[in-house]
Coordinates of N, CA and C in Angstrom, one line a residue:
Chain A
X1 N 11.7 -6.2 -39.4 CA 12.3 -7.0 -38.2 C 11.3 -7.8 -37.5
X2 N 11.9 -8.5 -36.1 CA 11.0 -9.8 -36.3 C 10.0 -8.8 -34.5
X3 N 8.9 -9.0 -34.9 CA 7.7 -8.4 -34.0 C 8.0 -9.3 -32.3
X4 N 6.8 -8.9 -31.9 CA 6.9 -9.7 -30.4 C 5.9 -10.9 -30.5
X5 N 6.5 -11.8 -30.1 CA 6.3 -13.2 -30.2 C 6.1 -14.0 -28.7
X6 N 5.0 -14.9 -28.7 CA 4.4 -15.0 -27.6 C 4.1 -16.4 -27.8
X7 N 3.8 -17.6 -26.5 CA 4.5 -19.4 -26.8 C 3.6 -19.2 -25.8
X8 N 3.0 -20.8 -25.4 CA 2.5 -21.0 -26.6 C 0.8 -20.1 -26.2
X9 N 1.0 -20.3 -28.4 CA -0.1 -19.6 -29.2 C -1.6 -20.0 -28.1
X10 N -1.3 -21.6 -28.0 CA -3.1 -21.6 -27.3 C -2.7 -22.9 -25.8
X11 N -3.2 -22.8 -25.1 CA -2.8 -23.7 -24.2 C -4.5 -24.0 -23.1
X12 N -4.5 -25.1 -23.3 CA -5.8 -25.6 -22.6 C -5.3 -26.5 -21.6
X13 N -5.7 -25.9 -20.3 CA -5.2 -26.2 -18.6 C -6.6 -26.9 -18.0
X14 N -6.3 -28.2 -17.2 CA -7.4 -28.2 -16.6 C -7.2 -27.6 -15.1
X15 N -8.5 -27.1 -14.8 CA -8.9 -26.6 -13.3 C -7.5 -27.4 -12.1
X16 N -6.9 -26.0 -11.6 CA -5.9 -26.2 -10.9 C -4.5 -26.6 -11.3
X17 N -4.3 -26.2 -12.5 CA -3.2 -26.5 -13.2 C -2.7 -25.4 -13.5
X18 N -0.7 -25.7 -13.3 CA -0.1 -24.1 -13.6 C 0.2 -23.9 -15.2
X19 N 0.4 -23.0 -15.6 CA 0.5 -22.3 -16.5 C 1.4 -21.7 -15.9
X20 N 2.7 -21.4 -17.6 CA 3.6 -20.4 -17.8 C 3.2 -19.6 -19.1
X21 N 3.5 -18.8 -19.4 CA 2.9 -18.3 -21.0 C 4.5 -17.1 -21.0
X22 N 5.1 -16.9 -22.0 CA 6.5 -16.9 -22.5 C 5.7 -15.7 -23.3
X23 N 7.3 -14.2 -23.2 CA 6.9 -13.2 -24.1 C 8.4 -13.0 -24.6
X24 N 8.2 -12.8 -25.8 CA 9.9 -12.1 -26.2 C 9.2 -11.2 -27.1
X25 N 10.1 -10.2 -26.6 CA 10.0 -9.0 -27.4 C 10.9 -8.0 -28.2
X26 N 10.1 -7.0 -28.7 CA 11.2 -7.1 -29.8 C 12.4 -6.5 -29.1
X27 N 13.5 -6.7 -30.0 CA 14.8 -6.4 -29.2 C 15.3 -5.0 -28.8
X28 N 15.5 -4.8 -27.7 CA 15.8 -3.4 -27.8 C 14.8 -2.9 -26.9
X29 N 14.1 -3.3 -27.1 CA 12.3 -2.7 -26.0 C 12.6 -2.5 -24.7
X30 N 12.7 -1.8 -23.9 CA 12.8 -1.3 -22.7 C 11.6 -1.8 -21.9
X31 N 10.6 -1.2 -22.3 CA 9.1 -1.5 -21.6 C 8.3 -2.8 -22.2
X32 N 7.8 -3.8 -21.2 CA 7.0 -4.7 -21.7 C 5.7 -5.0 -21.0
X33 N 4.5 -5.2 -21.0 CA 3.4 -5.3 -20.8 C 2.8 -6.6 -20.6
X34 N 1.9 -6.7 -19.8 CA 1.3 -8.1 -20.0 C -0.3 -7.2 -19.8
X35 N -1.2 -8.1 -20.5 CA -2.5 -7.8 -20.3 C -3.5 -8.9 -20.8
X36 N -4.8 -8.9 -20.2 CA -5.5 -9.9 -19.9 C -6.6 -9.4 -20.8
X37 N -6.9 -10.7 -21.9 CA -8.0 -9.5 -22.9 C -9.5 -10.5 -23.0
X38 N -10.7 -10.7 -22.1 CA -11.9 -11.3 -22.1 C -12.5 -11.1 -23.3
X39 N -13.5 -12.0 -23.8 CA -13.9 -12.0 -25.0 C -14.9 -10.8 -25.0
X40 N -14.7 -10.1 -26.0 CA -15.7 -9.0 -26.1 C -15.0 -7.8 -25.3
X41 N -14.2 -7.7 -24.9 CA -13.6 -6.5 -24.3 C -12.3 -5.9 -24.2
X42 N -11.9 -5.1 -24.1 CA -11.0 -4.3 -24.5 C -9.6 -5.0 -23.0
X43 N -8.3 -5.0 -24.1 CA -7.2 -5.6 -23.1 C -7.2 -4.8 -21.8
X44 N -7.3 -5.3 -20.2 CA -6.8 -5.2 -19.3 C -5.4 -5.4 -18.4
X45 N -5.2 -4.3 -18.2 CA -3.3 -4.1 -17.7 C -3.8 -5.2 -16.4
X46 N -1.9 -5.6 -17.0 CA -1.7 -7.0 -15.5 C -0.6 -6.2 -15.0
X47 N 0.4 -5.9 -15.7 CA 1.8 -5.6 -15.3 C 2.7 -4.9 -15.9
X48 N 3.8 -4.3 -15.6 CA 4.6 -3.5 -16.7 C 6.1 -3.3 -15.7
X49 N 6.9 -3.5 -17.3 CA 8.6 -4.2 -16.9 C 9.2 -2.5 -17.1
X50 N 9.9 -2.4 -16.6 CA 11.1 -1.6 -17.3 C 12.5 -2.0 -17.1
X51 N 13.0 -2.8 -18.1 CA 13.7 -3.7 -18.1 C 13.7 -4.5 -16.9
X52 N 14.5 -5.2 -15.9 CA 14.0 -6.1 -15.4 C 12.8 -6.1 -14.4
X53 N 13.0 -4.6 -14.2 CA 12.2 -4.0 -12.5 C 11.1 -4.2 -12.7
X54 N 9.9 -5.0 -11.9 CA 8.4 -4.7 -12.4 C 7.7 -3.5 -11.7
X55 N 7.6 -2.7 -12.2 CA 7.3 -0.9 -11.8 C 5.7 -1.3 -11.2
X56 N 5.0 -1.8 -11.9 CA 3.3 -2.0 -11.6 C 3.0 -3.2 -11.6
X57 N 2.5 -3.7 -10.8 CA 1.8 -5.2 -11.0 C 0.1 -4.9 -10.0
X58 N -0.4 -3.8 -10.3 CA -1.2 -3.2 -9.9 C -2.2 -4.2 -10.7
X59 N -2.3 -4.6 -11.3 CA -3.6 -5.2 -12.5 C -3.4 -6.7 -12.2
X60 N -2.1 -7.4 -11.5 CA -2.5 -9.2 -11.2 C -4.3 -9.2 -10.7
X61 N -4.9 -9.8 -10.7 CA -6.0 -10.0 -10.1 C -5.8 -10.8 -8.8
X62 N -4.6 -11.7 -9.0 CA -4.6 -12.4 -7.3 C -3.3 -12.7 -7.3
X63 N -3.0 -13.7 -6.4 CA -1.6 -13.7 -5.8 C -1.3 -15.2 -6.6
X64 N -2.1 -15.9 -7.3 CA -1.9 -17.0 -8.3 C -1.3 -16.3 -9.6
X65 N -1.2 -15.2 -9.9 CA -0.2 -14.3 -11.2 C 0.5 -13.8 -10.5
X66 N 1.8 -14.2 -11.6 CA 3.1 -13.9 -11.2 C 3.8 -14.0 -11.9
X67 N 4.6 -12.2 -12.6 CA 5.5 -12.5 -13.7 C 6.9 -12.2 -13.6
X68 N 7.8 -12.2 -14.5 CA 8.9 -11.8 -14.2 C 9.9 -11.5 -15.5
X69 N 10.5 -10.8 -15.4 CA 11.3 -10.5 -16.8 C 13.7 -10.4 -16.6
X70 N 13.2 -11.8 -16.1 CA 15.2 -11.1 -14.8 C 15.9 -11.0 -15.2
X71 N 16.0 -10.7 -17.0 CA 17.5 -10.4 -18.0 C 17.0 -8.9 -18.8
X72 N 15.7 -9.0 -18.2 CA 15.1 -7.3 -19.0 C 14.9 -7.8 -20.2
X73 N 14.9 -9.2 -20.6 CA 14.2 -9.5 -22.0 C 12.8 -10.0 -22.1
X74 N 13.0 -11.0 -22.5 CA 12.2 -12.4 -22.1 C 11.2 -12.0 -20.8
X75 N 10.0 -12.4 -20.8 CA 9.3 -12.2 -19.7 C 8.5 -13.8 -19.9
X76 N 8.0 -14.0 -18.6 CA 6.8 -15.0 -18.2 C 6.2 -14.4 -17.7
X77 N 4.8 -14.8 -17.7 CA 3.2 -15.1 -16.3 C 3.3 -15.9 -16.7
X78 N 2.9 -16.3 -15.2 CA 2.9 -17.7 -14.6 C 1.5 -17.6 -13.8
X79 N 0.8 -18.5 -14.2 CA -0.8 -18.5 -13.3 C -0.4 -19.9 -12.6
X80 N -0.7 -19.4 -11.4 CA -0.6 -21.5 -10.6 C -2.2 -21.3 -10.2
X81 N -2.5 -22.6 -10.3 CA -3.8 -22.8 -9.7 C -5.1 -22.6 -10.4
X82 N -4.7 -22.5 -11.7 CA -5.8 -21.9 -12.8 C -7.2 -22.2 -12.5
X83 N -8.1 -21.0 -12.8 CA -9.4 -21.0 -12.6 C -10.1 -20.9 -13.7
X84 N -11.8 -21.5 -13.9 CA -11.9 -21.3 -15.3 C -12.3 -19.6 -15.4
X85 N -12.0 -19.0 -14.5 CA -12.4 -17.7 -14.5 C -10.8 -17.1 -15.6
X86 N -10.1 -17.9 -15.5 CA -8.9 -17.2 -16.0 C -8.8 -17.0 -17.4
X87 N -9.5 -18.2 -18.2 CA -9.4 -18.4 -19.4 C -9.7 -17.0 -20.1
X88 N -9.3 -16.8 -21.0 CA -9.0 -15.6 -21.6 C -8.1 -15.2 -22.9
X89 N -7.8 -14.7 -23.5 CA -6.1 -14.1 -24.2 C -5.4 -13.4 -23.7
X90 N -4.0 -13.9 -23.3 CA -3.0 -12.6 -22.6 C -2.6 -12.4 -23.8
X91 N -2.1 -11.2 -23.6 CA -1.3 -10.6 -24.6 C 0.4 -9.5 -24.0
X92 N 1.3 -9.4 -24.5 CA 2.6 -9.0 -23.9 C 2.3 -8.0 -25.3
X93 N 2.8 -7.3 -25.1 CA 3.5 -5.7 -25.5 C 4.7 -5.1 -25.3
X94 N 5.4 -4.7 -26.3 CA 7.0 -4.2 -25.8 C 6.9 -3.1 -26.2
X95 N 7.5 -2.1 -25.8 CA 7.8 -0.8 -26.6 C 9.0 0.3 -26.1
X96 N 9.7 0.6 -27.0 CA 11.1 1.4 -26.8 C 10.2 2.4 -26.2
X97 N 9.5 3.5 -25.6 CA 9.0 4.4 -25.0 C 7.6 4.2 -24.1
X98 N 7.7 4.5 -23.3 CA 6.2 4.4 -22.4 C 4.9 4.5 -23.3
X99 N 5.0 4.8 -24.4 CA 3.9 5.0 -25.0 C 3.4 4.0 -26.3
X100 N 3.8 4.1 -27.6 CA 3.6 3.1 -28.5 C 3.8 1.8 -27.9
X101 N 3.3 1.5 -28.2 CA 3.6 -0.1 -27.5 C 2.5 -1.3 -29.2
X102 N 3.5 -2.3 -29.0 CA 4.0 -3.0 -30.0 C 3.5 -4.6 -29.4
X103 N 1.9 -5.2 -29.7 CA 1.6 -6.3 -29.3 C 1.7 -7.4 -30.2
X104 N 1.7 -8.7 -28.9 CA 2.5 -9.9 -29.8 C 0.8 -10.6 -30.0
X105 N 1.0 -11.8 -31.0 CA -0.2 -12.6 -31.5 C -0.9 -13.1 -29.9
X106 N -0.9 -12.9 -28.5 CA -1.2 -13.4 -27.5 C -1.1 -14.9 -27.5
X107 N -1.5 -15.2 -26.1 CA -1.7 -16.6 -26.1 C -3.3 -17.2 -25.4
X108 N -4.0 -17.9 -26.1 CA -5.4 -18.3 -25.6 C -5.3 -19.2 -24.8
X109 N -5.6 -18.9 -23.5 CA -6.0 -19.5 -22.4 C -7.2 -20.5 -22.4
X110 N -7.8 -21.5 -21.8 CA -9.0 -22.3 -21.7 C -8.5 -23.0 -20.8
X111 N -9.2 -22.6 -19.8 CA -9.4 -23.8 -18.2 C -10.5 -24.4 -18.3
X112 N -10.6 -25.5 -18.3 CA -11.7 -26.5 -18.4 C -11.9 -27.0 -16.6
Chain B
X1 N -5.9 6.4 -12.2 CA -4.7 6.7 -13.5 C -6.0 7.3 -14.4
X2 N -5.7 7.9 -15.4 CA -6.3 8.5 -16.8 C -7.0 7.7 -17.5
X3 N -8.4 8.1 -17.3 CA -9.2 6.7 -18.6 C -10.0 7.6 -19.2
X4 N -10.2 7.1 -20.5 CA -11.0 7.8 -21.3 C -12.1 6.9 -21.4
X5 N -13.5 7.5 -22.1 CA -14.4 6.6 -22.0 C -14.9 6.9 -23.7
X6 N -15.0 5.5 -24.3 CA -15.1 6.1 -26.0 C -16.7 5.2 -26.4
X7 N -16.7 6.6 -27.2 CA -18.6 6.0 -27.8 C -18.5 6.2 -29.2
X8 N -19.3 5.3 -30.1 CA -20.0 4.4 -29.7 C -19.4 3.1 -29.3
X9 N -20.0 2.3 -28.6 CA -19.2 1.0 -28.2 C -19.4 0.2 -29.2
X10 N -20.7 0.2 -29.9 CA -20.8 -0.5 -31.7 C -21.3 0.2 -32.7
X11 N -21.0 -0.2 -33.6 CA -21.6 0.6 -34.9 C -21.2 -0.2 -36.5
X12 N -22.5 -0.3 -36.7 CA -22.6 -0.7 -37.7 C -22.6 0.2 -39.1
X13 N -21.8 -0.1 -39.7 CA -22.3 1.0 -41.1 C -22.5 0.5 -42.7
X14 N -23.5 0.5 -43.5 CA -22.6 -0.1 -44.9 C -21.7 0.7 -45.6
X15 N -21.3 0.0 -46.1 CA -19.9 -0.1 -47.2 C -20.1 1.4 -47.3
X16 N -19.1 2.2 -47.8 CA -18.8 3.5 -48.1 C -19.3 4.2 -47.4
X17 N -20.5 4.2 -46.4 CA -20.7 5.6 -45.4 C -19.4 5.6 -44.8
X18 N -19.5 6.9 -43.4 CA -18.2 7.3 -43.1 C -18.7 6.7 -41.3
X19 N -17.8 6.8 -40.7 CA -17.7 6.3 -39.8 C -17.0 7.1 -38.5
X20 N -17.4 7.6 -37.4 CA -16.5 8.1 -36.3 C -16.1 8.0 -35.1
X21 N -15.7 7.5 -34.1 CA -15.4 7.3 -32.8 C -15.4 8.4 -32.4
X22 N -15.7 8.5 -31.1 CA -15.6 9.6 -29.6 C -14.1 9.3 -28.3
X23 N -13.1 10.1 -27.8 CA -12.8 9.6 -27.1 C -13.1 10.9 -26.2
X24 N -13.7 11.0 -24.9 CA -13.3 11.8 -23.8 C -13.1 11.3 -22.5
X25 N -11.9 12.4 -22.2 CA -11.8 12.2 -21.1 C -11.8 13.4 -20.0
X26 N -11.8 12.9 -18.6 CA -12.3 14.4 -17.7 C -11.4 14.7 -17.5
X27 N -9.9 14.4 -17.5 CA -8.6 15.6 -17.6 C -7.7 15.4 -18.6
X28 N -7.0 15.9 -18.5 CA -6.2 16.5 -19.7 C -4.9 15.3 -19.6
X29 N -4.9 14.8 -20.9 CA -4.2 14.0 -21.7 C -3.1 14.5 -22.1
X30 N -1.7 14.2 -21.8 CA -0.4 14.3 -22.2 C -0.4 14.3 -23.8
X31 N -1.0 13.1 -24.2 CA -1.0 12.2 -25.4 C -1.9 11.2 -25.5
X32 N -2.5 10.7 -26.8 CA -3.4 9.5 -26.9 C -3.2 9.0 -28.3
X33 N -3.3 7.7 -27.8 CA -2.5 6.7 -29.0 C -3.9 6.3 -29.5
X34 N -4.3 5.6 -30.8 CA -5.5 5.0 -31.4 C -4.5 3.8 -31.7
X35 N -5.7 2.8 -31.5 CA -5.0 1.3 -31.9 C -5.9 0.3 -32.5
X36 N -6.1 -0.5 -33.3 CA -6.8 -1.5 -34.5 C -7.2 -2.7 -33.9
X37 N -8.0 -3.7 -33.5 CA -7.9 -4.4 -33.2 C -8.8 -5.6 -34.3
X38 N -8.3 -6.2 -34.9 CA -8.9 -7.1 -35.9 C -9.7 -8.2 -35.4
X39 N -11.3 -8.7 -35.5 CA -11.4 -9.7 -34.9 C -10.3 -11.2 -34.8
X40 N -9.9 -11.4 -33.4 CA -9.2 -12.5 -33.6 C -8.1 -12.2 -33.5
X41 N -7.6 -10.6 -33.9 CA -6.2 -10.0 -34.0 C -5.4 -9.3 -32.3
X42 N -5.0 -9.2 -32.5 CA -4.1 -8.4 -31.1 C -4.3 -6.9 -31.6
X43 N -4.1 -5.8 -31.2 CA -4.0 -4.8 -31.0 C -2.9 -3.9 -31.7
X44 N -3.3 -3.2 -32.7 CA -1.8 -2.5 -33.6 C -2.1 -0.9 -33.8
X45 N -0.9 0.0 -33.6 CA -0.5 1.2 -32.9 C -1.1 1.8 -34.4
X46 N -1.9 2.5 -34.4 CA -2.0 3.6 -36.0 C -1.5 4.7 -35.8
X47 N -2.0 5.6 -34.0 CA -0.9 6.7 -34.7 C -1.0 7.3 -32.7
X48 N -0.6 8.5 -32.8 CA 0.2 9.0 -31.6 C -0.5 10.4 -31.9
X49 N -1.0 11.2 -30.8 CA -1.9 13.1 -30.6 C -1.1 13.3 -29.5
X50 N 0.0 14.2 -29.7 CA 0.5 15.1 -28.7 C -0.2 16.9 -28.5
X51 N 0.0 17.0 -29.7 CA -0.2 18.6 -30.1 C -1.6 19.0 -29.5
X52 N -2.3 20.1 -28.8 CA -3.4 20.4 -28.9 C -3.7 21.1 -30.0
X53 N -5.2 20.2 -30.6 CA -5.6 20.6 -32.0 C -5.2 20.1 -33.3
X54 N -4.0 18.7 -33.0 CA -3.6 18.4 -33.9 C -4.7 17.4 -34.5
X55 N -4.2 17.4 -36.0 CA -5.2 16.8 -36.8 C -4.0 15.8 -38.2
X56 N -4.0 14.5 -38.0 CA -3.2 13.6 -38.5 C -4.2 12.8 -39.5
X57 N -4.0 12.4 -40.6 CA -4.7 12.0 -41.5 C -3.3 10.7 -42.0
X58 N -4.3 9.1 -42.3 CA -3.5 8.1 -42.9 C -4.5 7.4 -43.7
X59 N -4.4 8.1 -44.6 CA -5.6 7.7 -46.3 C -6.9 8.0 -45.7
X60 N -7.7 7.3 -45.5 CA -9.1 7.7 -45.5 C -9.5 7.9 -43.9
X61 N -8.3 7.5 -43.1 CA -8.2 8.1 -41.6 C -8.1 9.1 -41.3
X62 N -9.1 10.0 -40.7 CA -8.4 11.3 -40.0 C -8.5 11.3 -38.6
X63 N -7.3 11.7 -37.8 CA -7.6 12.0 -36.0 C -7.4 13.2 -35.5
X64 N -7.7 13.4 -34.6 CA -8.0 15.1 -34.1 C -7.7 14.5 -32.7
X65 N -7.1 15.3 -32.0 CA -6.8 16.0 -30.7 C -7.7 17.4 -30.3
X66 N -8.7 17.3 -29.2 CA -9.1 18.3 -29.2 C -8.2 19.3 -28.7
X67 N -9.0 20.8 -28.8 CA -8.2 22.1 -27.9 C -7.7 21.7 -26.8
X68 N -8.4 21.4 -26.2 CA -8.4 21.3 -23.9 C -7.8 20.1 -24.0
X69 N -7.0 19.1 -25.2 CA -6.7 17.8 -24.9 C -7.4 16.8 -24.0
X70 N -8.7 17.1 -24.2 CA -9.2 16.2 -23.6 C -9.8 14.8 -24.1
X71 N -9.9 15.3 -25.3 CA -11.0 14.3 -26.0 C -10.1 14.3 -27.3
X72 N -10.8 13.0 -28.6 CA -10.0 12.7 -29.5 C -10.9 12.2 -30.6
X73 N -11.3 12.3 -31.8 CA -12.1 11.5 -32.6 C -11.3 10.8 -33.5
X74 N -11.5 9.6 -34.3 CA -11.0 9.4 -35.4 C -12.5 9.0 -36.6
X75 N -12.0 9.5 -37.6 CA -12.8 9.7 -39.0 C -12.7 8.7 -39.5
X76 N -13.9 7.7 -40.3 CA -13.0 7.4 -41.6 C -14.1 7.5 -42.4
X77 N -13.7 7.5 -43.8 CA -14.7 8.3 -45.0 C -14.6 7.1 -46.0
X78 N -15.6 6.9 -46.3 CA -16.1 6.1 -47.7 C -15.2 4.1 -46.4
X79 N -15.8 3.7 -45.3 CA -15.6 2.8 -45.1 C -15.3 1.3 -46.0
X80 N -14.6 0.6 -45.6 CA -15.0 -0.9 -46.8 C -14.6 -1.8 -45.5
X81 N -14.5 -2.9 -45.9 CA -14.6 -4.3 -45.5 C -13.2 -4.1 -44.6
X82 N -12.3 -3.8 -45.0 CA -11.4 -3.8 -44.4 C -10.3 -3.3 -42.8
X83 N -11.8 -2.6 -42.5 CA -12.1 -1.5 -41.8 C -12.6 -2.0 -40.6
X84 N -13.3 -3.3 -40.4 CA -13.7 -4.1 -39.8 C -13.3 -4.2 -38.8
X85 N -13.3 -4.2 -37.3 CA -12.4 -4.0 -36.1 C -12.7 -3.3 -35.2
X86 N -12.5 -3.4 -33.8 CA -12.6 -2.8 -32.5 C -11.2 -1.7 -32.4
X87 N -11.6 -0.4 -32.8 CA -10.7 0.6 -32.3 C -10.7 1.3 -30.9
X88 N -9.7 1.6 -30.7 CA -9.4 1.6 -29.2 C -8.6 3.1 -28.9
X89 N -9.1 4.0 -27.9 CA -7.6 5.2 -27.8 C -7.6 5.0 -26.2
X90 N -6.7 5.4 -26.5 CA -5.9 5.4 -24.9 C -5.1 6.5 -24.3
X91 N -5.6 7.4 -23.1 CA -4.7 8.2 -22.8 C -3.4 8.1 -21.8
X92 N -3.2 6.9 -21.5 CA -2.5 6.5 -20.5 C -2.3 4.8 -20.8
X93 N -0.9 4.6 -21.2 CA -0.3 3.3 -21.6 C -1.4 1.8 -21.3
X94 N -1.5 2.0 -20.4 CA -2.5 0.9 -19.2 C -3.8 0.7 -19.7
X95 N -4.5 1.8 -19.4 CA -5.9 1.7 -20.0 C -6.5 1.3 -21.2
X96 N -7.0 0.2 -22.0 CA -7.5 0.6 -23.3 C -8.8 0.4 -23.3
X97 N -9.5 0.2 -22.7 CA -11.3 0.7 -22.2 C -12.0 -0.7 -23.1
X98 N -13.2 -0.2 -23.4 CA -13.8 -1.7 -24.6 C -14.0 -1.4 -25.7
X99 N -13.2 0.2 -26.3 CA -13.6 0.5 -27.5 C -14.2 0.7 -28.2
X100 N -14.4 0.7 -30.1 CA -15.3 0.6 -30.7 C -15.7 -0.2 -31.7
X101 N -16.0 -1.1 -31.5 CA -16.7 -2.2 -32.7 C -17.3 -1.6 -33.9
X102 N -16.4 -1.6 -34.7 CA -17.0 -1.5 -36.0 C -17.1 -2.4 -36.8
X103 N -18.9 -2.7 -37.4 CA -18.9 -3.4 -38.9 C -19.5 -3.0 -39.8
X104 N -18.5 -3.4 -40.8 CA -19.3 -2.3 -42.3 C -19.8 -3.9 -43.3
X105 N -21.2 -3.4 -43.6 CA -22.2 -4.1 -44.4 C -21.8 -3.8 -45.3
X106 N -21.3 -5.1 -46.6 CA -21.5 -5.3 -47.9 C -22.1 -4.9 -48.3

C-alpha cells in the first residue's frame, strides 16, 4: 500500500520567506509526527497529531512553526520567516499506534 | 520524557565482523522500537521489545530487551555493505537521540 508521502521533496527559501511543507499519511493513521532532522543527527520531535487535536507541540523551536492537521489527515508546517538556522530535513511520520511509527521520504529545507 | 542514550555513536567495522549497539536508559521502558536510517534515507521501523528479556532475531539481526527493561542491544553477525546506516532505539515515540553510525569496510 501506498507509504507516507511528503511535497515538496526539496524546497530552497530565501532568508525571510514562508514555507509550507505538506504530509499525507498513510490512510487510516491516527497519529502523525513532524520532526526536524540536522545533518549528522538523529530526528528531533516538533509536534504530534491525534487525529486532528495537536496533543504536543512541545518541540516547535519558536512561534515562526506552526502546524496543523484539521480533517485528522493531511497535515502542514508552516515556517514564516525562515531562518538559515532552519534549513534542515523535516520529516512527518504516521502511525496506527503511539508507537511504530511509519516515516515519509522528508522534505529538504535550504534557507539561503 | 524518557531518553535513552546509545553507544557507540560511530563504528566502523570490515565486511563480515559482527557489530553491536548499546541502548540504556535510567528508567524503565514500557517498550523500545529500533529503527534503520540509510544515508540520505528517512528512518524505517525493524522491530518493537515489550517483554522483559525478550530476544527477537530478523536474519543476521538479533535484539534483546534487557531484565530491568532498561537497556536494549541489537547484534548483527557477519556485517556486509548493506548494513550501512545510522541505527536508532527509542524508548519513548519522540525521542530518537543521534544514534549509531555504522560503516562496514569492503
Amino acid at each position: 500500500g501506498a507509504g507516507v508521502s511528503q511535497s515538496p521533496r526539496y524546497k530552497v527559501a530565501k532568508r525571510g520567506q514562508d514555507v509550507a511543507l505538506r504530509c499525507d499519511p498513510i490512510s487510516g493513521h491516527v497519529s502523525l509526527f513532524w520532526y526536524q532532522q540536522a545533518l549528522g543527527q538523529g530526528p528531533e520531535f516538533l509536534t504530534y497529531f491525534q487525529n486532528e487535536a495537536q496533543l504536543d507541540k512541545s518541540g516547535l523551536p519558536s512561534d515562526r512553526f506552526f502546524a496543523e492537521r484539521p480533517e485528522g489527515s493531511v497535515s502542514t508546517l508552516k515556517i514564516q520567516r525562515t531562518q538559515q538556522e532552519d534549513s534542515a530535513v523535516y520529516l512527518c511520520a504516521s502511525s496506527w499506534t503511539q508507537e511504530t511509527q511509519y516515516f515519509g521520504p522528508g522534505t529538504r529545507l535550504l534557507v539561503l | 520524557g524518557q531518553q535513552v542514550m546509545q553507544i557507540p555513536q560511530y563504528q566502523h567495522v570490515q565486511e563480515g565482523e559482527d557489530f553491536t549497539t548499546y541502548c540504556n536508559s535510567s528508567t524503565t521502558l514500557s517498550n523500545i522500537q529500533w529503527y534503520k536510517q540509510r544515508p540520505g534515507g528517512h528512518p524505517v521501523f525493524l522491530i518493537q521489545l515489550v517483554k522483559s528479556g525478550e530476544v527477537k532475531k530478523q536474519k543476521r539481526l538479533t535484539f534483546q530487551f534487557g531484565e530491568a527493561k532498561k537497556n536494549s542491544s541489537l547484534h548483527i553477525t557477519a556485517t556486509q555493505t548493506t548494513d550501512v546506516g545510522t541505527y536508532f532505539c527509542t524508548g519513548n515515540q519522540f525521542y530518537f537521540g543521534t544514534g549509531t553510525s555504522l560503516t562496514v569496510i569492503p
